[in-house]
Short mmCIF file of C-alpha atoms and ligand atoms in Angstrom, two decimals:
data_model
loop_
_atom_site.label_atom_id
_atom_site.label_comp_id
_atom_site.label_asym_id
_atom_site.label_seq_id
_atom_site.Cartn_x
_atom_site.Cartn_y
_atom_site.Cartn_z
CA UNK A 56 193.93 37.45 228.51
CA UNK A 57 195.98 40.30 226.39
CA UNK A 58 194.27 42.69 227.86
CA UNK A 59 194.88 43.65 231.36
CA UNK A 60 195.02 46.15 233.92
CA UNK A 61 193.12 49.34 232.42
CA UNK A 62 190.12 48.20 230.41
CA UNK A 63 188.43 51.71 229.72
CA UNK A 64 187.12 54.81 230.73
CA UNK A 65 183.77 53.27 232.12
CA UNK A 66 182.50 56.79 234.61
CA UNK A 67 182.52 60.58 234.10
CA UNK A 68 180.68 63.02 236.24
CA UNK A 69 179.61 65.83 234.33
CA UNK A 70 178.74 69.52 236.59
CA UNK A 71 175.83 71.01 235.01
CA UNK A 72 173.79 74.04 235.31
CA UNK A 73 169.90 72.96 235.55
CA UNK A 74 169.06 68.95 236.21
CA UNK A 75 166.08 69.08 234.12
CA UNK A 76 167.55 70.35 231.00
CA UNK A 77 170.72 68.23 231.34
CA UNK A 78 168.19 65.01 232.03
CA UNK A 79 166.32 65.84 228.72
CA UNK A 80 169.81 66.29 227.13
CA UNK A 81 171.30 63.27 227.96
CA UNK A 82 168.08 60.93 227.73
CA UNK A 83 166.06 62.17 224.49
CA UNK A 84 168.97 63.78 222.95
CA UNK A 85 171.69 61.57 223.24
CA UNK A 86 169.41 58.52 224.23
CA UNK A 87 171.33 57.11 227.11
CA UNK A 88 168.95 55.46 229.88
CA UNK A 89 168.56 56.60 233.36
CA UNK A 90 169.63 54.01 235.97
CA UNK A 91 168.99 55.97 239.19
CA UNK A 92 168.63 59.21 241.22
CA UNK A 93 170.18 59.39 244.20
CA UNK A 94 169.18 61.62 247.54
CA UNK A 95 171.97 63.88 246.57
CA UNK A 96 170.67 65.12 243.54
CA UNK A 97 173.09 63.28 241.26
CA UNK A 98 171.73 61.67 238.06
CA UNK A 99 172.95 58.61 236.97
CA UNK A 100 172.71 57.21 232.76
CA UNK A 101 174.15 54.62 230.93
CA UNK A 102 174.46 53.87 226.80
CA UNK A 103 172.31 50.82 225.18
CA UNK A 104 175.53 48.91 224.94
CA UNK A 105 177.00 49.14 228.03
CA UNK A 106 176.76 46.12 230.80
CA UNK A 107 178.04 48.10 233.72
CA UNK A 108 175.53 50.14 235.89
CA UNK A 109 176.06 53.24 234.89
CA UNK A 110 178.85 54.85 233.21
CA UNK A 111 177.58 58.86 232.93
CA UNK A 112 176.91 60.72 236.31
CA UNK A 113 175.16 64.65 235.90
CA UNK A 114 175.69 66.53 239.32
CA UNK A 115 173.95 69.75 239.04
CA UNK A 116 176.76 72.80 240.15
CA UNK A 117 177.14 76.58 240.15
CA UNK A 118 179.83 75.96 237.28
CA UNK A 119 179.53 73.37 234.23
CA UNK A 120 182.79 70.88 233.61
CA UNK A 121 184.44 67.72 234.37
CA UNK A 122 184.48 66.56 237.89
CA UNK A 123 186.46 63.66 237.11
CA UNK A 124 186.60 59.93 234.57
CA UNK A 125 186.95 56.93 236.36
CA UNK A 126 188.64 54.18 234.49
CA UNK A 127 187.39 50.58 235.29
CA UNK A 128 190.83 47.97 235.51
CA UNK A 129 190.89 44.51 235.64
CA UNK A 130 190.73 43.46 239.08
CA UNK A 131 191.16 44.23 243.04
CA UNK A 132 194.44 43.14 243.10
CA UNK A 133 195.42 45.37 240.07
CA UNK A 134 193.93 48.52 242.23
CA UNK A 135 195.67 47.57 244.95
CA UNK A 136 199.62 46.73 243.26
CA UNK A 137 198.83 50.06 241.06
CA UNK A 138 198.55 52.77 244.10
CA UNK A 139 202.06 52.08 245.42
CA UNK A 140 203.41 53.08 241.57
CA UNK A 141 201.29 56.06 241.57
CA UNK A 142 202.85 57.32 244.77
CA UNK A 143 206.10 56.52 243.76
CA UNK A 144 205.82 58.95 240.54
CA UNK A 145 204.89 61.26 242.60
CA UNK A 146 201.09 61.79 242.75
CA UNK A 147 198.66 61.85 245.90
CA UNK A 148 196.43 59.20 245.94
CA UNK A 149 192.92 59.23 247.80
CA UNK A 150 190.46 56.87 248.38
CA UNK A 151 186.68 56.75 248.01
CA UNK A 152 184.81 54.31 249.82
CA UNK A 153 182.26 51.87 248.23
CA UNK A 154 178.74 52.92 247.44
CA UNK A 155 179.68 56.36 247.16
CA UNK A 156 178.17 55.85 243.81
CA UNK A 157 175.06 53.25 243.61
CA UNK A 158 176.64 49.96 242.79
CA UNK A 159 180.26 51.18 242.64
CA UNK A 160 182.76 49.59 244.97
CA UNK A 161 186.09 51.51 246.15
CA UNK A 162 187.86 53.89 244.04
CA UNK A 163 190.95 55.70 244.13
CA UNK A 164 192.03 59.14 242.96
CA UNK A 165 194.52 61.51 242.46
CA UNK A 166 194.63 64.55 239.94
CA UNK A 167 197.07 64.95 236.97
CA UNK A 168 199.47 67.84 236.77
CA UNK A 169 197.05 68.91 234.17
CA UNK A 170 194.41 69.71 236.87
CA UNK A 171 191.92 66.78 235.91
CA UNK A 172 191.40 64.42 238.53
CA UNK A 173 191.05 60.41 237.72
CA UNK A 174 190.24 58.29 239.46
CA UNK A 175 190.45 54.00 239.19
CA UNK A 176 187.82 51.03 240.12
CA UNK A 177 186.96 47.87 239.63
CA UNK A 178 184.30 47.13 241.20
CA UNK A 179 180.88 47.93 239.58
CA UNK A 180 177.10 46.18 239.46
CA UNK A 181 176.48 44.63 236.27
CA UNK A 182 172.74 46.92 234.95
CA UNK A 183 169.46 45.35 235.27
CA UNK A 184 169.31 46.81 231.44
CA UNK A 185 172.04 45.64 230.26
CA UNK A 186 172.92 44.10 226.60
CA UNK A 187 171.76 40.35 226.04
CA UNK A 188 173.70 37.95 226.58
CA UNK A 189 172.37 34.86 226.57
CA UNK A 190 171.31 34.14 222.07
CA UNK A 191 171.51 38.02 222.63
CA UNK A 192 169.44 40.43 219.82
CA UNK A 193 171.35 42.90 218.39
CA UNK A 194 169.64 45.62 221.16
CA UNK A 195 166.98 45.25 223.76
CA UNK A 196 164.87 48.04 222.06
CA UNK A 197 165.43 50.81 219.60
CA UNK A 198 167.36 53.21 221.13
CA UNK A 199 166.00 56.98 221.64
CA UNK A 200 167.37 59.78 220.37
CA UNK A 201 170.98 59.85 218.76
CA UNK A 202 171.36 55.65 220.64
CA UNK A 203 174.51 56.47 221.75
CA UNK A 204 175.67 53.13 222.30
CA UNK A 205 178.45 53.91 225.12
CA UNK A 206 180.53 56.49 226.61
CA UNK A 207 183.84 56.45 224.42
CA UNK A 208 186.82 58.82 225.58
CA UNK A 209 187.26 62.12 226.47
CA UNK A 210 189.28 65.10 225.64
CA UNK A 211 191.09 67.38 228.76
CA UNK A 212 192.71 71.02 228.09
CA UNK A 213 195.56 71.59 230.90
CA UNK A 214 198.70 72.64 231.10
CA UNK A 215 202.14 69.86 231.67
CA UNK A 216 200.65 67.33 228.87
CA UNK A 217 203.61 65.52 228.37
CA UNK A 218 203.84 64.69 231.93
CA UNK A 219 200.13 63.38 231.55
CA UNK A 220 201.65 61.48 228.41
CA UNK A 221 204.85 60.07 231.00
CA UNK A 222 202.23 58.73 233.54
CA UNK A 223 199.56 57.47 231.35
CA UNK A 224 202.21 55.40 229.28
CA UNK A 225 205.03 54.56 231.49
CA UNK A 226 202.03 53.67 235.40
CA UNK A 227 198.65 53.25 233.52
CA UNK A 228 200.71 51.10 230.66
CA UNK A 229 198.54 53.17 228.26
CA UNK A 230 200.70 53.83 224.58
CA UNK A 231 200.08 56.46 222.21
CA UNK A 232 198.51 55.96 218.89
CA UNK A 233 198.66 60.13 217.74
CA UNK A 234 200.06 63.31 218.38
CA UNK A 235 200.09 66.42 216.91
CA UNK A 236 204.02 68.12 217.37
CA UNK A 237 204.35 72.09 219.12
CA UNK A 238 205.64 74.40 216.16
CA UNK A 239 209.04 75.09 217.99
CA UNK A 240 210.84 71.86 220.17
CA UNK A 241 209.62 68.54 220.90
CA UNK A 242 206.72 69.19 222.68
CA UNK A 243 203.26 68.30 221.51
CA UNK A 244 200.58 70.70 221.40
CA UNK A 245 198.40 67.33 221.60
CA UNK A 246 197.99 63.68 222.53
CA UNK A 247 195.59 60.74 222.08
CA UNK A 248 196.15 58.35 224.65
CA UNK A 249 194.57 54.70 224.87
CA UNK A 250 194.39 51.64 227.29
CA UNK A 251 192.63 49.47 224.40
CA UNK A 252 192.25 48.97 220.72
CA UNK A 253 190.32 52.28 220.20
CA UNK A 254 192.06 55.15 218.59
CA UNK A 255 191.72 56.99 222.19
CA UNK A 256 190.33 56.68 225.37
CA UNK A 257 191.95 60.23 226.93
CA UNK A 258 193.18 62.95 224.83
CA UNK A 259 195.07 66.42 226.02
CA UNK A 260 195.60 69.35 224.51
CA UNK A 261 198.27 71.71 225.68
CA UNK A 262 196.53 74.58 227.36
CA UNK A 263 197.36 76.68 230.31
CA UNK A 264 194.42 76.84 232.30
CA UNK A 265 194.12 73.64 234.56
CA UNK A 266 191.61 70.97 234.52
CA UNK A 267 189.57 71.96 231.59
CA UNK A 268 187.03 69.96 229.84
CA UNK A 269 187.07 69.56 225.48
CA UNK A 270 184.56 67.23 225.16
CA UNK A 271 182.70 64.14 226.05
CA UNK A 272 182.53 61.59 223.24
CA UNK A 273 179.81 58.69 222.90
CA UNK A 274 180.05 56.36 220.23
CA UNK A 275 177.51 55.68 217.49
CA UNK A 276 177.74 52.76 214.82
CA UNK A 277 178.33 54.35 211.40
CA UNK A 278 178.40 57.43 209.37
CA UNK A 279 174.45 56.98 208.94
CA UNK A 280 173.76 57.86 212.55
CA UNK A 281 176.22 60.22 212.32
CA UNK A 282 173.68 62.28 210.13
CA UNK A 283 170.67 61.10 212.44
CA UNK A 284 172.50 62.80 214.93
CA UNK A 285 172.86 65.93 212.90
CA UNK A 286 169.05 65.75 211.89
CA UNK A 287 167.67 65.76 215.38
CA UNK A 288 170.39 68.20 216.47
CA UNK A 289 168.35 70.89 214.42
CA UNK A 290 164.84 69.38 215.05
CA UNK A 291 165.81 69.69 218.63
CA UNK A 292 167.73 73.48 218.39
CA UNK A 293 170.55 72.02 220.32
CA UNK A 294 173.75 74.23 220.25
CA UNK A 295 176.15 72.81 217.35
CA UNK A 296 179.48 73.40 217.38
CA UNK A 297 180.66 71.57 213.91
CA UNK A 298 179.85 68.95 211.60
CA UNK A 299 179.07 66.36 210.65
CA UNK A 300 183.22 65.63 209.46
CA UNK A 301 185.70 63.41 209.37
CA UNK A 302 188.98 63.68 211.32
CA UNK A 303 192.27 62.88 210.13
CA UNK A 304 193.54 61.93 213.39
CA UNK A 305 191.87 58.88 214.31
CA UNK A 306 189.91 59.16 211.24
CA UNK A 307 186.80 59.06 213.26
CA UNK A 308 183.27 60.42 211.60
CA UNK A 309 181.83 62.99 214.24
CA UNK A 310 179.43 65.72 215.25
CA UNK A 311 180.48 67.94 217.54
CA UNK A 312 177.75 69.92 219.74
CA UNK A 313 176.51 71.48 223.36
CA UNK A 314 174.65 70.25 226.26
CA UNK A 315 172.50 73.11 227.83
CA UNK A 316 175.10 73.83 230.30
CA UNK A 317 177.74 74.49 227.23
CA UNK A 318 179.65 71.37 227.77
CA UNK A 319 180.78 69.70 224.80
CA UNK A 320 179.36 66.70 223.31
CA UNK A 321 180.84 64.29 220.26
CA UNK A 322 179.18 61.22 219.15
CA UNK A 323 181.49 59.60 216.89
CA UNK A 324 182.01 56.55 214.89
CA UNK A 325 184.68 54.51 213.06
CA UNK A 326 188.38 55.12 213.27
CA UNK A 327 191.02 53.04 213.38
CA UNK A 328 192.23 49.77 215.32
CA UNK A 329 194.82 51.04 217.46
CA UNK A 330 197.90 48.58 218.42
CA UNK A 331 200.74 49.06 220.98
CA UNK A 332 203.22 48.14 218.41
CA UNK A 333 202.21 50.44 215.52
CA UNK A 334 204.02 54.06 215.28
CA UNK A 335 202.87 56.74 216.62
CA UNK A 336 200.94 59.02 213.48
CA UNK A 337 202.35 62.26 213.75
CA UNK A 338 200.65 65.82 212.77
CA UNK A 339 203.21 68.93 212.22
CA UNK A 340 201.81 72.07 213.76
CA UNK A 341 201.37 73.33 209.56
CA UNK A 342 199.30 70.52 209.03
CA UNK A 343 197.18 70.52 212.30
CA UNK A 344 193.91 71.96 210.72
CA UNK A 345 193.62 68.75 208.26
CA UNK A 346 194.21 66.46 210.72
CA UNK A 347 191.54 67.83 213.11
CA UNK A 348 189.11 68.25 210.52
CA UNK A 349 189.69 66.42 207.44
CA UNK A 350 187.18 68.00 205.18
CA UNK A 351 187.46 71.88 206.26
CA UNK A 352 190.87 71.55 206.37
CA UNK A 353 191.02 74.38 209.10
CA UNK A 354 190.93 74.92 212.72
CA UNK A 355 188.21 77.33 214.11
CA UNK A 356 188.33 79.82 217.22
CA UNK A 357 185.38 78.11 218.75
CA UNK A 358 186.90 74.50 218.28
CA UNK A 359 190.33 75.87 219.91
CA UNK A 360 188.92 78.10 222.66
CA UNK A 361 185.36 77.18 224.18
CA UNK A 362 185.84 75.04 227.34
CA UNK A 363 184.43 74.44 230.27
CA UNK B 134 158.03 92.02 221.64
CA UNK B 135 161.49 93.73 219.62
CA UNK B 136 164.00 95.46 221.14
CA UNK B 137 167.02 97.26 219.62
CA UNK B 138 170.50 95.84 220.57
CA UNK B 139 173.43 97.57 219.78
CA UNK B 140 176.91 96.38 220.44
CA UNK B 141 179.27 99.18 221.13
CA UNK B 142 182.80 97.95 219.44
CA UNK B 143 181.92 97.73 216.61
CA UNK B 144 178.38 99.64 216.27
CA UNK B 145 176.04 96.55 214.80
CA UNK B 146 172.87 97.33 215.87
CA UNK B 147 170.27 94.22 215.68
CA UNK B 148 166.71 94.03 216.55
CA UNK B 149 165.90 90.88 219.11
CA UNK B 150 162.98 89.71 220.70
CA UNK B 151 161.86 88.63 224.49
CA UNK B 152 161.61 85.12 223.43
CA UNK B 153 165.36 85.28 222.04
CA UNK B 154 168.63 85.60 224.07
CA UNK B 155 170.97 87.96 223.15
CA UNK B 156 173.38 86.09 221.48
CA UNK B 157 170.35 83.95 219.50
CA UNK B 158 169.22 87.20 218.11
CA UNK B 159 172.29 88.62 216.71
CA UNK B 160 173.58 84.75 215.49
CA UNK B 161 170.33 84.26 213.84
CA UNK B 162 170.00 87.34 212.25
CA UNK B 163 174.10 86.39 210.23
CA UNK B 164 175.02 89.51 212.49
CA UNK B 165 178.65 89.68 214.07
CA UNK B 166 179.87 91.33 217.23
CA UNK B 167 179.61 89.18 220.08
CA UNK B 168 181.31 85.96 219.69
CA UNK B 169 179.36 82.31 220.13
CA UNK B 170 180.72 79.60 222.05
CA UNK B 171 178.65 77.19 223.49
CA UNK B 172 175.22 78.84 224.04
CA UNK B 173 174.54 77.31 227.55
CA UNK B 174 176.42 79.72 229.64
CA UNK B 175 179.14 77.37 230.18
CA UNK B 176 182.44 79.15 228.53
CA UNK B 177 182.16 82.62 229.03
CA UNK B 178 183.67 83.52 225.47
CA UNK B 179 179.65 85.51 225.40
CA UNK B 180 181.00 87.59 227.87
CA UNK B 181 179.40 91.61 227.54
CA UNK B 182 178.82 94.10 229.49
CA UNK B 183 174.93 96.24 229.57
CA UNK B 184 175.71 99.72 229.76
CA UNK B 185 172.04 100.53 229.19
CA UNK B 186 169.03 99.08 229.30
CA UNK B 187 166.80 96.04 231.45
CA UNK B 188 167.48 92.74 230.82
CA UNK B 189 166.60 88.95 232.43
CA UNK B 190 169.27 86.78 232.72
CA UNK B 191 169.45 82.82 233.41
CA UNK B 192 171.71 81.00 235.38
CA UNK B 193 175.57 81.53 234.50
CA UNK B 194 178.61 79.14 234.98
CA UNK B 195 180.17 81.15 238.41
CA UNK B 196 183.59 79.90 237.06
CA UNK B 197 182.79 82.21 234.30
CA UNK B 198 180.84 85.17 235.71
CA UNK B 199 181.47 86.05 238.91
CA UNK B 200 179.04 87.73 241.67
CA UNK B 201 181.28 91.09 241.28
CA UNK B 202 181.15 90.48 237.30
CA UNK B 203 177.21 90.33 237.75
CA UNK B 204 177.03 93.78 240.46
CA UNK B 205 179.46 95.61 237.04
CA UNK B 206 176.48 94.02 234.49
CA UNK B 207 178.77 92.03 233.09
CA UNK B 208 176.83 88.65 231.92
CA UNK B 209 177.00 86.21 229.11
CA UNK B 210 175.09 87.11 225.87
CA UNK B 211 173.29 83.79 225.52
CA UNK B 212 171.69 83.93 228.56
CA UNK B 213 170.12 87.10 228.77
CA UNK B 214 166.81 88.01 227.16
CA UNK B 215 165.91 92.13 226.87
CA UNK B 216 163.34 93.35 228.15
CA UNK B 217 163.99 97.40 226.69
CA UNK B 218 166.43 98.49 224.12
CA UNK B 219 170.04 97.77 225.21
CA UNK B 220 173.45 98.86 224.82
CA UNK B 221 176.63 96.06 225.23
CA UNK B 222 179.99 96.44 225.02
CA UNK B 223 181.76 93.04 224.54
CA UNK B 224 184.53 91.93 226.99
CA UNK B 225 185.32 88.53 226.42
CA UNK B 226 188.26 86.86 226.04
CA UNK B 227 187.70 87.16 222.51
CA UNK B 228 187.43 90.69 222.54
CA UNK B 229 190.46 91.27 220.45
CA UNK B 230 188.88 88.62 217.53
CA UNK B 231 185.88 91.05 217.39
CA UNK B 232 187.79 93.64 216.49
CA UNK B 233 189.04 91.83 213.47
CA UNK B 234 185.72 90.07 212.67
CA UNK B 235 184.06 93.77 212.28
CA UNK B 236 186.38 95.11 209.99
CA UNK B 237 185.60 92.11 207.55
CA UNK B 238 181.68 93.41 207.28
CA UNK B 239 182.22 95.91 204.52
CA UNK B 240 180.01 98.55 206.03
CA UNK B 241 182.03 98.41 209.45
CA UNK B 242 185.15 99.15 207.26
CA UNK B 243 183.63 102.94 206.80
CA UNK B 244 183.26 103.38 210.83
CA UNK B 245 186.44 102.00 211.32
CA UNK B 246 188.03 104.33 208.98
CA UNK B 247 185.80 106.77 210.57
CA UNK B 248 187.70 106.26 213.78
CA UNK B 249 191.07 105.72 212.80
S1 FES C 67 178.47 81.10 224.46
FE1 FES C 67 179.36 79.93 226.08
S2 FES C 67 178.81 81.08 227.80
FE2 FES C 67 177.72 82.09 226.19
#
């Protein structure tokens, strides 16, 4: 196998304001499936495509934002040589036992000097729900909603990104396919980081508040349910932020919008194949409005500045 | 029922109903003044404070709005509804943006002459 030790970004636990609009959100909105409940409150979904149990987790909170991604990695053994590494570059590393999410086994975690905690696992129940596999069909059933097939990546505003860049790439043997370059220096202002063949599966933007959350991204198949999306956006009154575009970085086809605690959503489709031996695509700080949004060819205040 | 809502910095005045949060009445309406993030009182960039009138407000991100920010008034635009006319004053992070986005409204450009 080529591909070893990080597979993906397979968890995220989302804070959110009100369960019930957050459940409607995530279910009839963005059509992911709910796997479970738990006596804690915590809500857990997964996309059509996915096999795993669950890969979205809503905890309802007095603030809205990230709590932390989990990325799923090959194997027990991998978990257990990685830690060691971690430690030695300098980060704290904590452990969470088994079953602390339904069907989850042990996870470890330590937080980024960006302020976002990740964590690692690889242990996780395949779903009773999951995608055929034996003469599979295409899907079980239509999906609802937008059919957001899977959660995709995610993108974190903090401060220190190129450390984040130095421990992805030289611990998590992540490489980077993109980066847009600071005006002044050899900073970046930001990063797309992957584990995989997709354009991203983390991306950071330089910011100086810690552990702030962009967006959540779920993937769709093509540009046509990329306007589906849009269409029951506005039958629906959800909050839209922009699009339907295109970016130039990654060259992904996207719609960018709100869940009803003002965390963002993307559902996205396309890009590029991503390879560890391709150069990096580079943005200069003049040119950062195209490569963010292809068509508009501008930046906006509300793209730059709303977080949570 | 319509209430007046006027926004202080940069005197827009816009009517908005009870059904209709603050910020929902002035975006809807092409009005400017208070600037629109995500509309789910998650980023705080709605941030304004009521200087007059009555007003029911949802739950707010804390990490935002803070229980001394509430005791001043000071709330986020899309999720309060009015229940009388209001004044607001915006104090967002974005406050400084506002002052450039009124000046672009051409009739703003008279009371900001006015002032200067
Ligand atoms: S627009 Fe985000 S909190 Fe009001």
């Amino acid at each position: 196998m080529a591909f070893k030790g990080v597979l993906r970004p397979g968890l995220i636990q989302i804070r959110v304001l009100n369960m019930d609009e957050a459940i409607n959100h995530y279910q009839n909105i963005l059509g992911l499936n709910i796997v479970s409940t738990e006596a804690d409150g915590r809500v857990y979904l997964k996309g059509w495509d996915e096999f795993d149990h669950h890969s979205v987790v809503l905890r309802q909170a007095e603030s809205a934002g990230l709590d932390y991604v989990a990325f799923k990695v090959d194997s027990d053994d991998y978990l257990r040589e990685i830690e060691p590494k971690i430690v030695a570059w300098g980060l704290e590393v904590d452990h969470v036992p088994a079953g602390e999410q339904p069907g989850v086994g042990p996870r470890i975690g330590f937080t980024l000097p960006t302020g976002h905690r990740i964590e690692l696992y690889h242990q996780i129940d395949m779903a009773d729900d999951h995608p055929g596999i034996t003469n599979p069909d295409i899907y079980p059933r239509r999906p609802e909603g937008m059919g957001a097939s899977r959660f995709d990546h995610l993108l974190c505003y903090g401060p220190n990104i190129g450390k984040a860049r130095e421990f992805f790439c030289e611990v998590l043997d992540f490489y980077q396919p993109e980066k847009v370059d600071l005006p002044e220096g050899d900073g970046s202002l930001a990063i797309w980081l992957t584990a995989s063949n997709k354009a991203h599966d983390i991306a950071f933007v330089e910011h100086e508040e810690p552990g702030k959350l962009h967006h959540v991204a779920f993937l769709l198949q093509d540009w046509n349910e990329v306007g589906a999306a849009a269409d029951i956006i506005s039958i629906n009154d959800v909050s839209l932020d922009i699009g339907p575009t295109r970016h130039g970085i990654t060259r992904g086809q996207t719609i960018y919008f709100f869940d009803p605690s003002g965390n963002r959503n993307e559902v996205y489709a396309g890009g590029y194949t991503a390879y560890p031996d391709h150069p990096v695509r580079s943005w200069d700080f003049d040119h950062v409005g195209k490569g963010i949004f292809y068509y508009e060819r501008a930046l906006n205040d509300r793209f730059l500045t709303v977080l949570t | 029922m319509r209430h007046r809502v006027t926004i202080e910095n940069c005197n827009e005045t816009y009517p908005c109903s009870e059904q209709q949060t603050l910020l929902q009445g002035m975006e809807q309406l092409g009005k400017r003044g208070i600037p629109v993030g995500c509309r789910g009182g998650g980023c705080g960039v709605c941030r304004v404070q009521v200087t007059s009138g009555n007003f029911l407000k949802a739950k707010m991100s804390r990490s935002v709005i803070s229980e001394a920010d509430e005791s001043k008034r000071i709330v986020l635009a899309c999720r309060c509804t009015p229940t009388s006319d209001l004044s607001i004053s915006v104090v967002g992070k974005m406050e400084k943006a506002l002052r450039a986005e009124c000046q672009v409204e051409p009739e703003d450009e008279v009371s900001v002459a006015a002032v200067v």
